[in-house]
CSV table of C-alpha atoms in Angstrom, one decimal:
chain,number,residue,atom,x,y,z
A,1,ALA,CA,0.0,0.0,0.0
A,2,GLY,CA,2.9,2.4,0.9
A,3,ALA,CA,4.6,1.7,-2.5
A,4,ALA,CA,1.3,2.2,-4.3
A,5,GLY,CA,0.8,5.5,-2.5
A,6,ALA,CA,4.3,6.7,-3.3
A,7,ALA,CA,3.8,5.7,-6.9
A,8,GLY,CA,0.6,7.8,-7.0
A,9,VAL,CA,2.3,10.8,-5.6
A,10,ALA,CA,5.1,10.4,-8.1
A,11,ALA,CA,2.6,10.1,-10.9
A,12,VAL,CA,1.0,13.4,-9.9
A,13,ALA,CA,4.4,15.1,-9.6
A,14,PHE,CA,5.7,14.0,-13.0
A,15,THR,CA,2.6,13.6,-15.2
A,16,PRO,CA,2.4,16.7,-17.5
A,17,THR,CA,-1.4,17.1,-17.5
A,18,ALA,CA,-3.3,20.1,-16.4
A,19,GLN,CA,-5.2,18.2,-13.8
A,20,ALA,CA,-2.0,16.8,-12.2
A,21,GLY,CA,-0.4,20.2,-12.3
A,22,ASP,CA,-3.3,21.9,-10.7
A,23,LEU,CA,-3.5,19.3,-7.9
A,24,LYS,CA,0.2,19.6,-7.3
A,25,ALA,CA,-0.1,23.4,-7.1
A,26,GLU,CA,-3.0,23.3,-4.7
A,27,VAL,CA,-1.4,20.8,-2.4
A,28,GLY,CA,2.0,22.5,-2.6
A,29,THR,CA,0.6,26.0,-1.9
A,30,THR,CA,-1.3,24.7,1.1
A,31,ALA,CA,1.7,22.9,2.5
A,32,TYR,CA,3.9,25.9,2.0
A,33,LYS,CA,1.6,28.3,3.8
A,34,LYS,CA,0.9,26.0,6.7
A,35,ILE,CA,4.3,24.4,7.2
A,36,VAL,CA,7.1,26.0,5.3
A,37,PHE,CA,6.4,29.7,5.6
A,38,PRO,CA,5.8,29.7,9.4
A,39,ILE,CA,9.3,28.3,9.7
A,40,LEU,CA,10.9,30.7,7.2
A,41,SER,CA,9.3,33.6,8.9
A,42,LEU,CA,11.4,32.9,11.9
A,43,ILE,CA,14.6,33.5,9.9
A,44,ASN,CA,16.0,36.9,8.8
A,45,PRO,CA,14.2,37.8,5.5
A,46,GLU,CA,17.3,38.6,3.5
A,47,THR,CA,18.7,35.2,4.5
A,48,THR,CA,15.6,33.4,3.3
A,49,HIS,CA,15.7,35.5,0.1
A,50,ASN,CA,19.2,34.3,-0.5
A,51,LEU,CA,18.4,30.7,0.4
A,52,SER,CA,15.5,30.7,-2.1
A,53,VAL,CA,17.7,32.0,-4.9
A,54,GLN,CA,20.4,29.3,-4.1
A,55,ALA,CA,17.7,26.6,-3.9
A,56,CYS,CA,16.5,27.6,-7.3
A,57,ALA,CA,20.0,27.7,-8.7
A,58,LEU,CA,20.5,24.1,-7.5
A,59,GLY,CA,17.2,23.0,-9.0
A,60,ILE,CA,15.5,22.4,-5.6
A,61,THR,CA,12.3,24.1,-6.6
A,62,PRO,CA,9.0,22.8,-8.2
A,63,ILE,CA,9.0,22.3,-11.9
A,64,ASP,CA,5.8,23.1,-13.9
A,65,ARG,CA,5.8,20.5,-16.6
A,66,VAL,CA,2.4,21.3,-18.0
A,67,PRO,CA,2.5,23.3,-21.3
A,68,ASP,CA,0.8,26.7,-21.0
A,69,ASN,CA,-2.6,26.9,-22.6
A,70,LYS,CA,-2.5,28.8,-25.9
A,71,LEU,CA,-5.0,31.2,-24.5
A,72,LEU,CA,-2.2,32.6,-22.3
A,73,HIS,CA,0.3,33.0,-25.1
A,74,THR,CA,1.1,36.5,-26.1
A,75,THR,CA,3.6,38.5,-28.1
A,76,VAL,CA,4.9,41.7,-26.6
A,77,PHE,CA,7.6,44.1,-28.0
A,78,GLY,CA,8.4,41.4,-30.6
A,79,ARG,CA,9.0,38.7,-28.1
A,80,THR,CA,6.9,35.6,-27.6
A,81,PHE,CA,5.7,34.7,-24.0
A,82,THR,CA,3.9,31.4,-23.3
A,83,ASN,CA,2.1,33.2,-20.4
A,84,PRO,CA,2.0,36.7,-19.1
A,85,LEU,CA,3.6,36.0,-15.7
A,86,GLY,CA,7.2,36.8,-14.9
A,87,LEU,CA,9.5,37.1,-11.9
A,88,ALA,CA,10.4,40.7,-11.3
A,89,ALA,CA,13.8,42.2,-10.9
A,90,GLY,CA,15.3,42.2,-7.4
A,91,TRP,CA,14.8,38.5,-6.8
A,92,ASP,CA,17.7,37.1,-8.9
A,93,LYS,CA,20.1,40.0,-8.7
A,94,GLN,CA,23.2,38.2,-10.0
A,95,GLY,CA,21.7,36.0,-12.7
A,96,GLU,CA,22.3,32.8,-10.7
A,97,ALA,CA,19.0,31.0,-11.0
A,98,VAL,CA,17.5,31.7,-14.4
A,99,THR,CA,16.9,28.0,-15.3
A,100,GLY,CA,15.2,27.2,-12.0
A,101,ALA,CA,13.0,30.3,-12.0
A,102,LEU,CA,11.8,29.6,-15.6
A,103,ALA,CA,11.2,26.0,-14.7
A,104,MET,CA,8.8,27.0,-12.0
A,105,GLY,CA,6.5,28.2,-14.8
A,106,PHE,CA,7.3,31.8,-15.3
A,107,SER,CA,7.4,32.9,-18.9
A,108,HIS,CA,10.1,35.4,-18.2
A,109,LEU,CA,12.7,36.4,-15.6
A,110,GLU,CA,14.1,39.9,-15.1
A,111,VAL,CA,17.6,39.8,-13.6
A,112,GLY,CA,19.1,42.6,-11.6
A,113,SER,CA,19.3,45.4,-10.9
A,114,ILE,CA,22.9,45.3,-12.2
A,115,THR,CA,25.4,48.0,-11.7
A,116,PRO,CA,28.6,48.5,-13.8
A,117,LEU,CA,30.9,48.0,-10.8
A,118,PRO,CA,30.4,45.7,-7.8
A,119,GLN,CA,28.9,47.4,-4.8
A,120,PRO,CA,27.6,46.0,-1.4
A,121,GLY,CA,24.4,48.1,-1.2
A,122,ASN,CA,23.2,49.6,2.1
A,123,PRO,CA,24.2,48.3,5.5
A,124,LYS,CA,22.2,45.4,7.0
A,125,PRO,CA,19.6,44.8,8.2
A,126,ARG,CA,17.9,46.2,5.1
A,127,MET,CA,14.8,43.9,4.6
A,128,PHE,CA,11.8,43.8,6.9
A,129,ARG,CA,8.7,41.6,6.7
A,130,LEU,CA,5.1,42.9,7.4
A,131,VAL,CA,3.6,39.5,7.7
A,132,ASP,CA,0.1,40.6,8.6
A,133,ASP,CA,0.1,42.9,5.6
A,134,GLY,CA,1.6,40.5,3.1
A,135,GLY,CA,4.3,43.1,2.5
A,136,VAL,CA,8.0,43.8,2.7
A,137,ILE,CA,10.1,46.9,3.2
A,138,ASN,CA,13.6,46.8,1.7
A,139,ARG,CA,16.5,49.2,1.3
A,140,TYR,CA,18.9,46.9,-0.5
A,141,GLY,CA,20.5,49.8,-2.4
A,142,PHE,CA,21.4,48.0,-5.7
A,143,ASN,CA,23.7,45.4,-4.1
A,144,SER,CA,25.3,43.9,-7.1
A,145,ASP,CA,28.3,41.6,-8.0
A,146,GLY,CA,28.8,44.0,-10.9
A,147,ALA,CA,28.3,43.8,-14.6
A,148,GLU,CA,31.3,41.5,-15.4
A,149,VAL,CA,30.2,38.8,-12.9
A,150,VAL,CA,26.5,38.9,-13.9
A,151,TYR,CA,27.5,38.9,-17.6
A,152,GLU,CA,29.5,35.7,-17.2
A,153,ASN,CA,26.6,34.1,-15.3
A,154,LEU,CA,24.1,34.9,-18.1
A,155,LYS,CA,26.6,34.0,-20.8
A,156,LYS,CA,26.9,30.6,-19.2
A,157,TRP,CA,23.2,30.2,-19.0
A,158,ARG,CA,22.7,31.2,-22.7
A,159,ALA,CA,25.2,28.6,-23.7
A,160,SER,CA,23.5,25.8,-21.8
A,161,SER,CA,20.7,23.6,-23.0
A,162,ASN,CA,18.2,25.8,-21.2
A,163,GLY,CA,19.5,29.0,-22.7
A,164,LYS,CA,16.7,29.4,-25.2
A,165,ARG,CA,13.8,28.7,-22.7
A,166,GLY,CA,11.7,31.7,-21.7
A,167,VAL,CA,12.4,35.4,-22.0
A,168,LEU,CA,15.3,37.0,-20.2
A,169,GLY,CA,15.1,40.6,-19.1
A,170,VAL,CA,18.1,42.5,-17.8
A,171,ASN,CA,17.3,45.3,-15.3
A,172,LEU,CA,20.1,48.0,-15.3
A,173,GLY,CA,21.0,50.3,-12.4
A,174,LYS,CA,23.7,52.9,-11.7
A,175,ASN,CA,26.4,52.8,-9.1
A,176,LYS,CA,25.8,54.9,-6.0
A,177,GLU,CA,28.6,57.3,-7.0
A,178,GLY,CA,28.2,56.7,-10.7
A,179,ASP,CA,27.2,59.0,-13.6
A,180,ALA,CA,23.7,58.0,-14.7
A,181,ILE,CA,24.3,58.4,-18.5
A,182,LYS,CA,27.6,56.6,-18.4
A,183,ASP,CA,26.4,53.8,-16.2
A,184,PHE,CA,23.2,53.1,-18.1
A,185,THR,CA,24.7,53.3,-21.5
A,186,TYR,CA,27.5,50.9,-20.4
A,187,GLY,CA,24.9,48.5,-19.2
A,188,VAL,CA,23.0,48.6,-22.5
A,189,GLU,CA,26.2,48.1,-24.5
A,190,LYS,CA,27.3,45.3,-22.2
A,191,PHE,CA,24.2,43.2,-22.0
A,192,GLY,CA,22.4,43.8,-25.3
A,193,ASP,CA,23.8,40.5,-26.8
A,194,LEU,CA,22.3,38.4,-24.0
A,195,ALA,CA,19.1,40.1,-23.1
A,196,ASP,CA,15.7,39.7,-24.8
A,197,TYR,CA,14.9,43.1,-23.4
A,198,MET,CA,16.6,45.6,-21.1
A,199,VAL,CA,15.2,47.9,-18.4
A,200,ILE,CA,16.4,51.3,-17.3
A,201,ASN,CA,15.6,51.4,-13.6
A,202,VAL,CA,15.2,55.0,-12.5
A,203,SER,CA,12.7,54.4,-9.7
A,204,SER,CA,14.4,52.5,-6.9
A,205,PRO,CA,13.9,54.6,-3.7
A,206,ASN,CA,17.2,53.3,-2.2
A,207,THR,CA,19.8,55.0,-4.4
A,208,PRO,CA,20.3,58.7,-3.6
A,209,GLY,CA,19.1,60.9,-6.5
A,210,LEU,CA,17.9,58.1,-8.7
A,211,ARG,CA,14.3,59.0,-8.7
A,212,SER,CA,15.1,62.6,-9.8
A,213,LEU,CA,16.0,61.0,-13.2
A,214,GLN,CA,12.2,60.6,-13.7
A,215,LYS,CA,11.9,64.4,-14.1
A,216,GLN,CA,11.1,65.3,-17.7
A,217,GLY,CA,14.4,67.0,-18.7
A,218,GLU,CA,16.6,64.5,-17.0
A,219,LEU,CA,14.7,61.6,-18.3
A,220,LEU,CA,14.7,62.9,-21.9
A,221,LYS,CA,18.5,63.3,-21.7
A,222,LEU,CA,19.1,59.9,-20.2
A,223,LEU,CA,16.7,57.9,-22.4
A,224,SER,CA,17.9,59.6,-25.6
A,225,ALA,CA,21.5,58.6,-24.7
A,226,VAL,CA,20.6,55.0,-23.9
A,227,VAL,CA,18.5,54.6,-27.1
A,228,LYS,CA,21.4,56.0,-29.1
A,229,ALA,CA,23.8,53.5,-27.4
A,230,ARG,CA,21.3,50.6,-28.0
A,231,ASP,CA,20.8,51.5,-31.7
A,232,LYS,CA,24.5,51.6,-32.2
A,233,SER,CA,25.5,48.4,-30.3
A,234,HIS,CA,22.4,46.2,-30.3
A,235,PRO,CA,19.7,47.5,-32.6
A,236,GLY,CA,16.4,45.8,-32.2
A,237,VAL,CA,16.7,44.8,-28.5
A,238,PRO,CA,13.7,46.4,-26.7
A,239,LEU,CA,14.3,49.1,-24.1
A,240,LEU,CA,11.9,49.6,-21.2
A,241,VAL,CA,11.8,52.1,-18.3
A,242,LYS,CA,10.7,51.3,-14.8
A,243,ILE,CA,8.8,54.0,-12.9
A,244,ALA,CA,7.8,54.6,-9.3
A,245,PRO,CA,4.2,54.5,-8.0
A,246,ASP,CA,4.6,57.8,-6.0
A,247,LEU,CA,4.5,60.1,-9.1
A,248,THR,CA,2.0,62.9,-9.5
A,249,ASP,CA,-0.3,63.0,-12.4
A,250,ASP,CA,1.8,65.8,-14.0
A,251,ASP,CA,4.9,63.6,-13.6
A,252,LEU,CA,3.2,60.7,-15.3
A,253,VAL,CA,2.2,63.0,-18.2
A,254,ASP,CA,5.8,64.2,-18.6
A,255,ILE,CA,7.2,60.7,-18.5
A,256,CYS,CA,4.8,59.4,-21.1
A,257,LYS,CA,5.7,62.3,-23.3
A,258,VAL,CA,9.4,61.4,-23.1
A,259,VAL,CA,8.7,57.7,-23.7
A,260,SER,CA,6.7,58.4,-26.8
A,261,LYS,CA,9.2,61.0,-28.1
A,262,VAL,CA,12.3,58.9,-27.6
A,263,GLY,CA,10.7,55.6,-28.8
A,264,ILE,CA,11.0,53.4,-25.7
A,265,GLN,CA,9.4,50.0,-26.3
A,266,GLY,CA,7.7,49.5,-23.0
A,267,MET,CA,7.2,50.6,-19.4
A,268,ILE,CA,7.2,48.8,-16.1
A,269,VAL,CA,4.6,50.0,-13.6
A,270,SER,CA,5.7,50.1,-10.8
A,271,ASN,CA,8.6,49.9,-8.4
A,272,THR,CA,8.2,50.0,-4.6
A,273,THR,CA,6.6,52.9,-2.8
A,274,ASN,CA,7.9,55.3,-0.1
A,275,ALA,CA,4.3,55.6,1.2
A,276,ARG,CA,3.0,53.9,4.3
A,277,PRO,CA,-0.7,53.3,3.9
A,278,HIS,CA,-2.8,53.9,7.1
A,279,THR,CA,-4.2,50.5,6.7
A,280,LEU,CA,-1.0,48.8,7.6
A,281,LYS,CA,-1.4,46.5,10.6
A,282,ASP,CA,2.4,46.4,11.1
A,283,SER,CA,2.3,44.0,14.1
A,284,THR,CA,6.2,43.8,14.0
A,285,ASN,CA,6.5,47.5,14.2
A,286,VAL,CA,8.8,48.0,11.2
A,287,LYS,CA,6.7,50.4,9.0
A,288,GLY,CA,9.0,53.2,10.2
A,289,GLU,CA,12.0,51.6,8.6
A,290,MET,CA,13.3,53.5,5.6
A,291,GLY,CA,13.0,51.8,2.2
A,292,GLY,CA,10.5,50.8,-0.4
A,293,LEU,CA,7.3,49.0,0.5
A,294,SER,CA,6.2,46.2,-1.7
A,295,GLY,CA,3.7,43.3,-1.8
A,296,LEU,CA,0.0,43.5,-1.1
A,297,PRO,CA,0.0,47.0,0.4
A,298,LEU,CA,1.3,48.3,-3.0
A,299,LYS,CA,-1.2,46.5,-5.2
A,300,ASP,CA,-4.0,49.1,-5.5
A,301,MET,CA,-1.6,52.1,-5.7
A,302,SER,CA,0.4,50.5,-8.5
A,303,THR,CA,-2.7,49.4,-10.4
A,304,GLU,CA,-4.1,52.9,-10.4
A,305,VAL,CA,-0.9,54.3,-11.8
A,306,LEU,CA,-1.0,51.5,-14.4
A,307,LYS,CA,-4.4,52.6,-15.6
A,308,LYS,CA,-3.3,56.2,-15.9
A,309,VAL,CA,-0.2,55.3,-17.9
A,310,TYR,CA,-2.2,53.0,-20.2
A,311,VAL,CA,-4.6,55.9,-21.1
A,312,LEU,CA,-1.8,58.5,-21.3
A,313,THR,CA,0.0,56.3,-23.9
A,314,SER,CA,-3.2,55.4,-25.7
A,315,GLY,CA,-2.5,51.8,-25.1
A,316,LYS,CA,0.3,52.0,-27.7
A,317,VAL,CA,3.2,51.3,-25.3
A,318,PRO,CA,3.3,47.8,-23.8
A,319,LEU,CA,3.2,47.8,-20.0
A,320,ILE,CA,4.4,45.3,-17.4
A,321,GLY,CA,2.3,45.5,-14.3
A,322,VAL,CA,4.1,44.9,-11.0
A,323,GLY,CA,3.1,45.4,-7.4
A,324,GLY,CA,1.2,43.0,-5.1
A,325,VAL,CA,0.5,40.2,-7.5
A,326,GLY,CA,0.0,36.9,-5.7
A,327,THR,CA,-3.1,35.3,-7.2
A,328,GLY,CA,-4.7,34.8,-10.6
A,329,ALA,CA,-7.3,37.5,-9.7
A,330,ASP,CA,-4.4,40.0,-9.0
A,331,ALA,CA,-2.8,39.2,-12.4
A,332,TYR,CA,-6.2,39.6,-14.2
A,333,GLU,CA,-6.7,42.9,-12.5
A,334,LYS,CA,-3.4,44.2,-13.7
A,335,ILE,CA,-4.1,43.1,-17.3
A,336,ARG,CA,-7.6,44.7,-17.2
A,337,ALA,CA,-5.8,47.9,-15.9
A,338,GLY,CA,-3.5,47.9,-19.0
A,339,ALA,CA,-0.7,45.4,-18.5
A,340,SER,CA,0.4,43.2,-21.4
A,341,LEU,CA,2.6,41.3,-19.0
A,342,VAL,CA,2.6,40.9,-15.2
A,343,GLN,CA,5.4,40.2,-12.7
A,344,MET,CA,5.5,39.1,-9.1
A,345,TYR,CA,8.2,39.1,-6.4
A,346,THR,CA,7.3,39.9,-2.8
A,347,ARG,CA,4.2,37.8,-2.6
A,348,LEU,CA,6.1,34.8,-4.0
A,349,ALA,CA,7.6,34.6,-0.5
A,350,TYR,CA,4.1,34.5,1.1
A,351,GLU,CA,2.3,32.3,-1.5
A,352,GLY,CA,5.2,29.9,-2.3
A,353,PRO,CA,6.7,28.6,-5.5
A,354,TYR,CA,3.6,26.4,-6.4
A,355,ALA,CA,1.6,29.7,-6.7
A,356,VAL,CA,3.1,30.2,-10.2
A,357,ARG,CA,1.1,27.3,-11.6
A,358,LYS,CA,-2.0,28.3,-9.6
A,359,ILE,CA,-1.9,31.9,-10.9
A,360,LYS,CA,-1.8,30.7,-14.5
A,361,THR,CA,-4.7,28.3,-14.0
A,362,ASP,CA,-6.9,30.9,-12.3
A,363,LEU,CA,-6.0,33.5,-14.9
A,364,GLU,CA,-7.0,31.1,-17.7
A,365,TYR,CA,-10.3,30.4,-15.9
A,366,LEU,CA,-11.1,34.2,-15.5
A,367,ILE,CA,-10.4,35.0,-19.1
A,368,LYS,CA,-12.7,32.1,-20.2
A,369,ARG,CA,-15.4,33.0,-17.6
A,370,ASP,CA,-15.7,36.5,-19.0
A,371,GLY,CA,-15.9,35.3,-22.6
A,372,TYR,CA,-12.6,36.5,-24.0
A,373,ALA,CA,-10.6,34.5,-26.5
A,374,ASP,CA,-7.1,35.6,-25.3
A,375,ILE,CA,-5.2,38.1,-23.2
A,376,LYS,CA,-5.1,40.8,-25.7
A,377,GLU,CA,-8.9,41.2,-25.6
A,378,VAL,CA,-8.6,42.0,-21.9
A,379,ILE,CA,-5.8,44.5,-21.8
A,380,GLY,CA,-6.9,47.9,-20.6
A,381,ILE,CA,-10.6,47.3,-20.2
A,382,ASP,CA,-10.8,48.8,-16.7
A,383,ALA,CA,-8.4,51.6,-17.6
A,384,LYS,CA,-10.6,52.8,-20.5
A,385,ALA,CA,-13.7,52.5,-18.4
A,386,GLN,CA,-12.3,54.6,-15.5
A,387,PHE,CA,-10.3,57.1,-17.6
A,388,PRO,CA,-12.1,57.6,-20.9
A,389,GLY,CA,-9.6,58.8,-23.5
A,390,PRO,CA,-8.1,60.0,-25.6
A,391,PRO,CA,-5.7,62.1,-23.5
A,392,LYS,CA,-5.8,65.8,-24.0
A,393,SER,CA,-4.0,66.7,-27.3
A,394,SER,CA,-2.1,69.4,-25.5
A,395,TRP,CA,-0.2,66.7,-23.6
A,396,TRP,CA,1.4,65.6,-26.9
């Protein structure tokens, strides 16, 4: 009987059918929340973050063997994605766990942020859980092994048998004491031959002066330079810009003007927030810590910004929705708000690695339930209803 039971579990674990995959995801998520996370929550959050990356690099993570339903397939900025869900930048900062992350079922992984030179980031402790809120505050400060090390990691992955699986994004940052234009153009020139798309990250709250690069004049100067560098060194590789959720409406208008003028291929909405919503329970008394707040408390704020950006760009600039995604309903909400793709990070720690499969299954169900044929029919529905366009012609 024991052997038969073990064989049954093995069959569920390795049979690539939707039913088996969904069962594994349901059981795995429940076990993670009830057993694994309570143990991990007793350990320093940065330590558990590093352990999760190393486990993934060693292949000690779930594998989603079920092919994604064609209803979830999509093409964005010329790249094909088997589903819209990706793992956001900040998780695999050094490009160590690309194969394992994609094997969990993500269609894409964004590595970074990567700085030209190695830097340790801010002093520890620099990551704090808000367990009751499903959130995290971090002030990592672009801790990076540097471009040379990460480049070699990604080069090795590209040369492996897994190097063609999924879509690889490279998120670029600047050194704390670096020159923004020099650092970002260096990153573009360095990683353009390995990346499927590259991201100019001007929105981390943990690098002094970085967010000021979102101001219209500074952003125009910076993005013009990186586009020129890209066109010269790696033409055709999409360039995206990642923005903060704390921007005013006027700031959003200015940024969208620049993006359209320069010809950036996409935007990521959004990074972490400096805000501390009054709804935070904060039973661990850490909300006063400096740094960016992410996870569930960020979800509604980032979704509202996403809707505005979608309308301001008339739906012509592909958007990646980030902030508080942990369920299929969350992903669906981001897509309805204007996202062509969705990324998660913080809530992966709370929901567990089996949540990737669960999110995709639930997203597929929601699209079918509402009578849509594919993702593209859903993009921006709520944004257009809440903010009827077109934008004022004076903005452009």
